[in-house]
Coordinates of C-alpha atoms in Angstrom, one line a residue:
X1 CA 31.6 -3.0 19.8
X2 CA 30.4 -6.1 19.5
X3 CA 33.2 -8.7 19.6
X4 CA 33.6 -11.5 16.9
X5 CA 36.4 -14.7 16.5
X6 CA 37.7 -14.4 13.9
X7 CA 39.3 -17.0 11.4
X8 CA 40.9 -16.2 8.5
X9 CA 42.1 -19.2 6.5
X10 CA 45.8 -19.7 4.4
X11 CA 48.0 -21.3 2.3
X12 CA 49.8 -24.1 4.8
X13 CA 53.6 -23.1 5.4
X14 CA 52.2 -19.5 6.1
X15 CA 50.2 -19.1 9.5
X16 CA 53.7 -17.5 11.0
X17 CA 53.0 -14.4 7.5
X18 CA 49.3 -14.2 8.6
X19 CA 50.2 -13.8 11.7
X20 CA 51.9 -10.9 11.8
X21 CA 50.1 -8.9 9.2
X22 CA 47.1 -9.5 12.1
X23 CA 49.0 -8.5 14.5
X24 CA 50.3 -5.1 12.0
X25 CA 47.1 -5.1 11.7
X26 CA 46.7 -4.1 15.4
X27 CA 44.0 -7.2 16.8
X28 CA 44.6 -10.1 18.7
X29 CA 45.4 -13.2 17.7
X30 CA 43.5 -16.3 19.8
X31 CA 45.0 -19.4 17.7
X32 CA 47.1 -20.3 15.1
X33 CA 46.6 -24.1 13.6
X34 CA 48.1 -25.6 10.1
X35 CA 45.6 -23.4 7.6
X36 CA 44.3 -20.7 9.5
X37 CA 44.7 -18.3 11.9
X38 CA 42.5 -16.8 14.1
X39 CA 41.8 -13.3 16.3
X40 CA 38.8 -11.3 17.7
X41 CA 38.4 -8.3 16.1
X42 CA 35.4 -5.2 16.7
X43 CA 33.3 -4.6 13.1
X44 CA 35.7 -2.2 12.0
X45 CA 38.3 -5.5 12.0
X46 CA 35.4 -7.2 9.7
X47 CA 35.8 -4.7 7.1
X48 CA 39.9 -4.1 7.9
X49 CA 40.6 -7.5 7.8
X50 CA 38.8 -7.8 4.1
X51 CA 40.6 -5.2 2.5
X52 CA 44.2 -4.9 4.6
X53 CA 45.6 -8.9 4.4
X54 CA 47.5 -9.5 1.8
X55 CA 48.0 -13.7 2.7
X56 CA 44.2 -14.8 4.1
X57 CA 42.0 -16.4 1.9
X58 CA 38.5 -14.8 3.3
X59 CA 37.9 -14.2 6.7
X60 CA 35.1 -16.1 8.8
X61 CA 32.9 -14.7 11.8
X62 CA 33.5 -18.1 13.9
X63 CA 30.1 -19.3 15.1
X64 CA 30.9 -22.0 17.5
X65 CA 32.8 -24.9 17.5
X66 CA 32.3 -28.2 19.0
X67 CA 32.6 -32.5 18.8
X68 CA 30.5 -34.4 16.9
X69 CA 30.6 -38.0 16.2
X70 CA 27.1 -39.0 15.0
X71 CA 25.3 -36.6 12.7
X72 CA 22.2 -36.4 15.1
X73 CA 25.0 -34.8 17.2
X74 CA 25.7 -32.2 14.4
X75 CA 22.2 -31.3 14.5
X76 CA 21.4 -31.4 17.6
X77 CA 24.6 -29.1 18.3
X78 CA 24.3 -26.9 15.4
X79 CA 20.8 -26.2 16.6
X80 CA 22.2 -25.0 20.1
X81 CA 24.2 -22.7 17.7
X82 CA 22.5 -18.8 18.4
X83 CA 21.7 -18.4 14.9
X84 CA 19.9 -15.4 15.2
X85 CA 22.4 -13.3 16.6
X86 CA 24.0 -13.0 12.8
X87 CA 21.5 -14.1 10.8
X88 CA 18.1 -12.0 10.2
X89 CA 14.2 -13.0 9.6
X90 CA 14.9 -12.4 5.9
X91 CA 18.4 -13.4 5.4
X92 CA 19.5 -16.4 2.7
X93 CA 21.5 -18.7 4.5
X94 CA 23.1 -22.4 3.1
X95 CA 26.4 -24.1 4.3
X96 CA 28.5 -23.6 1.6
X97 CA 31.3 -25.3 1.9
X98 CA 32.0 -28.7 4.2
X99 CA 35.5 -29.9 4.7
X100 CA 36.3 -33.2 6.9
X101 CA 39.6 -34.7 7.9
X102 CA 40.3 -37.6 10.1
X103 CA 36.5 -37.7 11.5
X104 CA 33.8 -39.8 11.4
X105 CA 31.6 -37.8 9.4
X106 CA 33.1 -37.5 6.6
X107 CA 30.0 -37.1 4.0
X108 CA 29.9 -34.0 2.7
X109 CA 26.9 -33.5 1.4
X110 CA 25.2 -35.2 4.3
X111 CA 26.8 -32.4 6.5
X112 CA 25.9 -29.8 4.6
X113 CA 22.1 -30.7 4.4
X114 CA 21.8 -31.6 8.6
X115 CA 23.1 -28.2 9.3
X116 CA 20.8 -26.1 6.9
X117 CA 18.0 -28.3 8.6
X118 CA 19.3 -27.7 11.9
X119 CA 19.5 -23.7 11.7
X120 CA 16.4 -23.8 10.3
X121 CA 14.7 -25.6 13.6
X122 CA 16.7 -22.8 15.3
X123 CA 15.2 -19.6 13.0
X124 CA 11.6 -21.3 13.3
X125 CA 12.0 -21.3 16.9
X126 CA 13.8 -18.1 17.6
X127 CA 11.4 -15.9 14.3
X128 CA 8.4 -17.7 15.3
X129 CA 8.1 -18.8 12.0
X130 CA 7.6 -21.7 9.2
X131 CA 9.2 -20.9 6.6
X132 CA 11.4 -18.4 5.0
X133 CA 11.3 -16.3 2.0
X134 CA 15.5 -15.7 2.2
X135 CA 15.0 -13.2 0.0
X136 CA 17.7 -10.9 1.9
X137 CA 21.0 -10.0 2.0
X138 CA 23.3 -14.1 1.5
X139 CA 24.7 -16.0 4.7
X140 CA 27.1 -18.2 3.3
X141 CA 28.8 -20.8 6.0
X142 CA 30.9 -22.9 6.0
X143 CA 31.8 -25.5 8.0
X144 CA 35.6 -27.5 8.7
X145 CA 35.7 -30.9 11.0
X146 CA 39.1 -32.3 12.2
X147 CA 39.4 -34.9 13.8
X148 CA 35.4 -34.3 14.9
X149 CA 36.0 -31.0 16.1
X150 CA 33.5 -29.1 14.0
X151 CA 33.8 -25.3 13.7
X152 CA 31.4 -23.2 11.9
X153 CA 31.7 -19.4 10.4
X154 CA 29.8 -16.5 8.2
X155 CA 32.2 -16.2 4.9
X156 CA 32.3 -12.2 5.5
X157 CA 34.4 -12.7 2.3
X158 CA 32.3 -13.7 -0.7
X159 CA 35.0 -14.8 -3.6
X160 CA 37.8 -16.0 -2.3
X161 CA 40.2 -13.1 -1.3
X162 CA 43.2 -13.7 -3.9
X163 CA 41.0 -12.1 -6.2
X164 CA 42.0 -8.9 -5.7
X165 CA 40.0 -7.8 -9.0
X166 CA 42.9 -6.3 -11.4
X167 CA 43.8 -9.9 -12.7
X168 CA 41.2 -10.6 -15.9
X169 CA 43.5 -12.6 -17.7
X170 CA 45.6 -15.0 -16.2
X171 CA 49.2 -17.2 -18.0
X172 CA 49.7 -20.6 -17.8
X173 CA 50.1 -22.2 -14.1
X174 CA 49.4 -19.5 -12.6
X175 CA 50.0 -18.1 -8.5
X176 CA 47.9 -17.0 -6.7
X177 CA 48.2 -13.1 -5.5
X178 CA 47.5 -14.5 -2.1
X179 CA 50.9 -16.9 -2.2
X180 CA 53.0 -14.4 -4.1
X181 CA 52.7 -11.9 -1.4
X182 CA 53.0 -14.3 1.2
X183 CA 56.7 -15.3 -0.5
X184 CA 57.4 -12.0 -1.0
X185 CA 56.7 -11.6 2.6
X186 CA 59.4 -14.7 3.6
X187 CA 61.6 -12.7 1.8
X188 CA 63.4 -9.1 2.8
X189 CA 63.3 -7.3 -0.1
X190 CA 61.3 -3.8 0.5
X191 CA 60.3 -1.1 -2.1
X192 CA 63.8 0.0 -2.2
X193 CA 65.6 -2.9 -3.7
X194 CA 65.5 -4.1 -6.8
X195 CA 63.0 -7.3 -7.4
X196 CA 63.4 -9.2 -10.9
X197 CA 60.6 -11.9 -12.0
X198 CA 61.8 -13.4 -15.6
X199 CA 59.1 -16.3 -15.3
X200 CA 56.6 -14.0 -14.7
X201 CA 53.5 -14.9 -16.3
X202 CA 50.7 -13.1 -16.0
X203 CA 52.6 -10.4 -13.9
X204 CA 51.5 -11.8 -10.1
X205 CA 55.0 -11.5 -8.2
X206 CA 55.5 -7.5 -9.4
X207 CA 52.3 -6.7 -9.5
X208 CA 51.9 -7.6 -5.5
X209 CA 55.3 -6.5 -4.9
X210 CA 54.4 -2.9 -6.3
X211 CA 51.2 -2.8 -4.5
X212 CA 53.0 -3.3 -1.3
X213 CA 55.7 -0.6 -2.3
X214 CA 53.1 1.7 -2.9
X215 CA 50.5 0.8 -0.3
X216 CA 48.2 -0.2 -2.3
X217 CA 45.9 -2.5 -0.1
X218 CA 45.0 -5.7 -2.4
X219 CA 41.0 -5.5 -1.4
X220 CA 40.6 -1.8 -2.3
X221 CA 38.9 -2.6 -6.3
X222 CA 36.4 -5.7 -5.0
X223 CA 33.3 -6.1 -3.4
X224 CA 32.4 -8.6 -0.1
X225 CA 29.5 -10.2 1.2
X226 CA 29.2 -9.0 4.3
X227 CA 28.7 -5.2 2.5
X228 CA 25.1 -6.2 3.0
X229 CA 25.5 -7.6 6.4
X230 CA 23.8 -4.4 7.8
X231 CA 22.6 -6.3 10.9
X232 CA 26.7 -7.3 11.8
X233 CA 28.4 -4.1 10.1
X234 CA 27.4 -0.3 9.9
X235 CA 28.1 0.7 5.8
X236 CA 29.7 3.9 7.6
X237 CA 32.6 1.4 8.1
X238 CA 33.4 0.0 5.2
X239 CA 33.7 3.6 4.1
X240 CA 35.8 4.1 6.4
X241 CA 38.1 1.8 5.7
X242 CA 38.1 2.1 2.2
X243 CA 38.9 5.8 3.0
X244 CA 41.8 4.8 5.1
X245 CA 43.0 2.2 2.5
X246 CA 42.6 5.1 0.0
X247 CA 44.6 7.6 2.4
X248 CA 47.8 5.4 2.4
X249 CA 48.3 4.7 -1.1
X250 CA 51.9 6.6 -2.3
X251 CA 51.1 8.1 -5.4
X252 CA 55.4 8.8 -6.2
X253 CA 56.8 5.5 -4.7
X254 CA 60.1 5.3 -7.0
X255 CA 60.9 1.1 -7.5
X256 CA 63.2 -1.2 -9.4
X257 CA 60.5 -3.8 -9.9
X258 CA 60.8 -5.7 -14.0
X259 CA 59.3 -9.1 -15.4
X260 CA 60.2 -10.6 -17.8
X261 CA 58.7 -13.9 -19.7
X262 CA 60.0 -15.7 -23.4
X263 CA 55.6 -15.1 -24.3
X264 CA 55.0 -11.9 -26.2
X265 CA 51.4 -12.3 -25.3
X266 CA 51.9 -13.4 -21.5
X267 CA 53.8 -10.0 -21.4
X268 CA 50.7 -8.3 -22.5
X269 CA 48.9 -9.6 -20.4
X270 CA 50.7 -9.0 -17.3
X271 CA 50.9 -5.4 -18.6
X272 CA 47.3 -5.6 -18.4
X273 CA 46.2 -6.5 -15.1
X274 CA 49.6 -3.8 -14.0
X275 CA 47.5 -1.2 -15.5
X276 CA 43.6 -2.7 -14.3
X277 CA 46.0 -2.8 -10.8
X278 CA 47.4 0.7 -11.4
X279 CA 50.7 -0.5 -11.4
X280 CA 51.4 0.0 -14.2
X281 CA 53.9 2.7 -14.3
X282 CA 55.9 1.4 -11.5
X283 CA 57.4 -1.7 -13.3
X284 CA 59.0 -2.6 -16.2
X285 CA 57.6 -5.3 -18.6
X286 CA 59.2 -7.8 -21.5
X287 CA 59.9 -10.3 -23.3
X288 CA 62.9 -12.2 -22.8
X289 CA 64.3 -15.7 -22.3
X290 CA 65.8 -16.4 -18.6
X291 CA 69.0 -17.1 -19.8
X292 CA 69.3 -13.0 -21.2
X293 CA 68.5 -12.5 -17.4
X294 CA 70.9 -9.3 -17.0
X295 CA 71.4 -5.9 -14.7
X296 CA 73.2 -3.8 -14.1
X297 CA 73.1 -3.0 -10.3
X298 CA 74.0 -4.9 -7.3
X299 CA 71.5 -7.1 -4.2
X300 CA 68.8 -7.3 -6.4
X301 CA 66.2 -10.2 -5.6
X302 CA 64.8 -12.6 -8.1
X303 CA 61.6 -14.1 -6.6
X304 CA 60.1 -16.2 -9.7
X305 CA 57.7 -19.2 -9.7
X306 CA 59.4 -21.4 -12.9
X307 CA 58.0 -24.4 -14.8
X308 CA 57.1 -27.2 -13.0
X309 CA 56.7 -29.6 -16.4
X310 CA 53.4 -31.0 -15.0
X311 CA 52.4 -31.2 -18.3
X312 CA 54.7 -34.1 -20.0
X313 CA 55.6 -32.5 -22.9
X314 CA 57.3 -30.0 -21.0
X315 CA 59.6 -32.2 -18.0
X316 CA 62.4 -32.5 -21.2
X317 CA 63.0 -29.0 -21.7
X318 CA 63.6 -28.5 -17.8
X319 CA 67.0 -29.5 -17.2
X320 CA 67.8 -27.0 -20.1
X321 CA 65.6 -23.9 -18.5
X322 CA 66.6 -24.8 -14.8
X323 CA 71.0 -24.8 -15.5
X324 CA 70.1 -21.4 -18.2
X325 CA 68.1 -19.7 -14.7
X326 CA 71.0 -20.7 -12.9
X327 CA 74.1 -19.5 -15.5
X328 CA 72.2 -16.3 -16.0
X329 CA 72.1 -15.9 -11.7
X330 CA 75.5 -16.5 -11.2
X331 CA 76.7 -13.3 -13.0
X332 CA 74.3 -11.0 -11.3
X333 CA 76.8 -9.8 -8.7
X334 CA 75.5 -10.4 -5.4
X335 CA 71.7 -11.0 -5.7
X336 CA 69.4 -13.4 -4.1
X337 CA 67.1 -16.1 -5.8
X338 CA 63.7 -16.7 -3.9
X339 CA 61.5 -19.5 -6.4
X340 CA 59.0 -22.1 -5.8
X341 CA 58.8 -24.9 -8.3
X342 CA 57.3 -28.8 -7.4
X343 CA 60.5 -29.7 -9.7
X344 CA 62.4 -32.1 -8.0
X345 CA 65.9 -31.7 -10.0
X346 CA 65.5 -27.8 -9.2
X347 CA 69.1 -27.7 -7.2
X348 CA 70.6 -30.0 -9.6
X349 CA 70.0 -27.8 -12.6
X350 CA 70.4 -24.5 -11.0
X351 CA 73.6 -25.5 -10.6
X352 CA 73.6 -24.4 -5.7
X353 CA 71.8 -25.8 -3.1
X354 CA 69.9 -23.7 -1.8
X355 CA 70.7 -21.9 1.9
X356 CA 66.7 -22.4 3.0
X357 CA 64.0 -24.3 1.1
X358 CA 60.3 -24.8 2.7
X359 CA 57.6 -27.2 1.8
X360 CA 55.0 -25.5 0.9
X361 CA 51.3 -26.9 -1.3
X362 CA 50.5 -24.5 -4.2
X363 CA 47.0 -25.9 -4.3
X364 CA 47.3 -29.6 -4.2
X365 CA 51.0 -28.9 -5.6
X366 CA 53.3 -29.9 -3.6
X367 CA 56.3 -27.8 -4.3
X368 CA 59.2 -26.1 -2.6
X369 CA 60.2 -22.4 -2.1
X370 CA 64.7 -23.1 -2.3
X371 CA 66.2 -19.4 -1.1
X372 CA 69.7 -19.0 -3.1
X373 CA 71.1 -16.0 -0.3
X374 CA 73.4 -13.2 -1.4
X375 CA 75.1 -11.3 1.2
X376 CA 73.5 -8.1 2.7
X377 CA 74.4 -4.6 1.6
X378 CA 76.7 -3.1 3.4
X379 CA 75.4 0.0 5.6
X380 CA 76.0 2.5 3.4
X381 CA 75.0 1.7 0.5
X382 CA 71.1 0.5 2.4
X383 CA 71.5 4.3 3.9
X384 CA 72.4 5.6 0.4
X385 CA 69.5 3.9 -1.8

């Protein structure tokens, strides 16, 4: 089997979570950088990574990397890469996205057009053709420039992996599915513990938690660009990976996962999304204000993405909202709370300093993941559950 170097971009700050996921799949990590993890795998790994990884944004096949400080250098070194080993004669290829950070070459449109020309010149010399119809499968290319180091990869995923296929509709300020999964994985929550999201919006946290509990692979209900790359990955590899994903689903798992929101219309959206994801029977959604947050049992988890007040007219309501959240949480005996927010006075109005927090970028918004830790349940209690 052919070995590839595969690049998995992720949210900044979530590299350790993604690294653990890749190791759990059984693949060797070759590099961890800000916002991406590179690992070694074969054709099967392309399928497995796309279908099973919850925190990766996409999977790229690394074609090459080199240093370039001039466009001439970029052209020559791109042309020197073995494109014919990846793209067939009739393949449709283009540089879909370029990004440049702290590099002398910073015009992304120029980077894209020069690299495309270089690829065409390489293909002309290898396929002995002067014109390419490009009427076959799509081979989109992505390139990152960081401090003049160019890294080039073929995008196997297509649409970002956060698009699981279940969220047809979303509420205000949705959190992506990949980030929600990563944030849940940063907590000690497991399927036998209670989980409540009092600001559930379109239901992303409860749905991702339910999918984890039921071992539903995040890529089961979507397609990937590389499914058409029969020159690199046999169709059977995709069928086998999907069969494995189906076999792993636990259809009878029992959980206590709840999602509340004050907006009844948003709760309807969350229910529809959960139904599409196949986990509606595992989650109790309810229209409920945060001041009414309660649960009779101990040792549960609150994991949530409360309003940030990004809109000016919402800012003035935040002190009262976070105060109500904090007061409700105090009544939850021995619970832990995890919230991601950009609101700088979150701890002040919540009424407690976080035991831990970490800076995370949610899109372009700088946020903090505040962790208010409760006690661990006694061993006897853990064994009973």
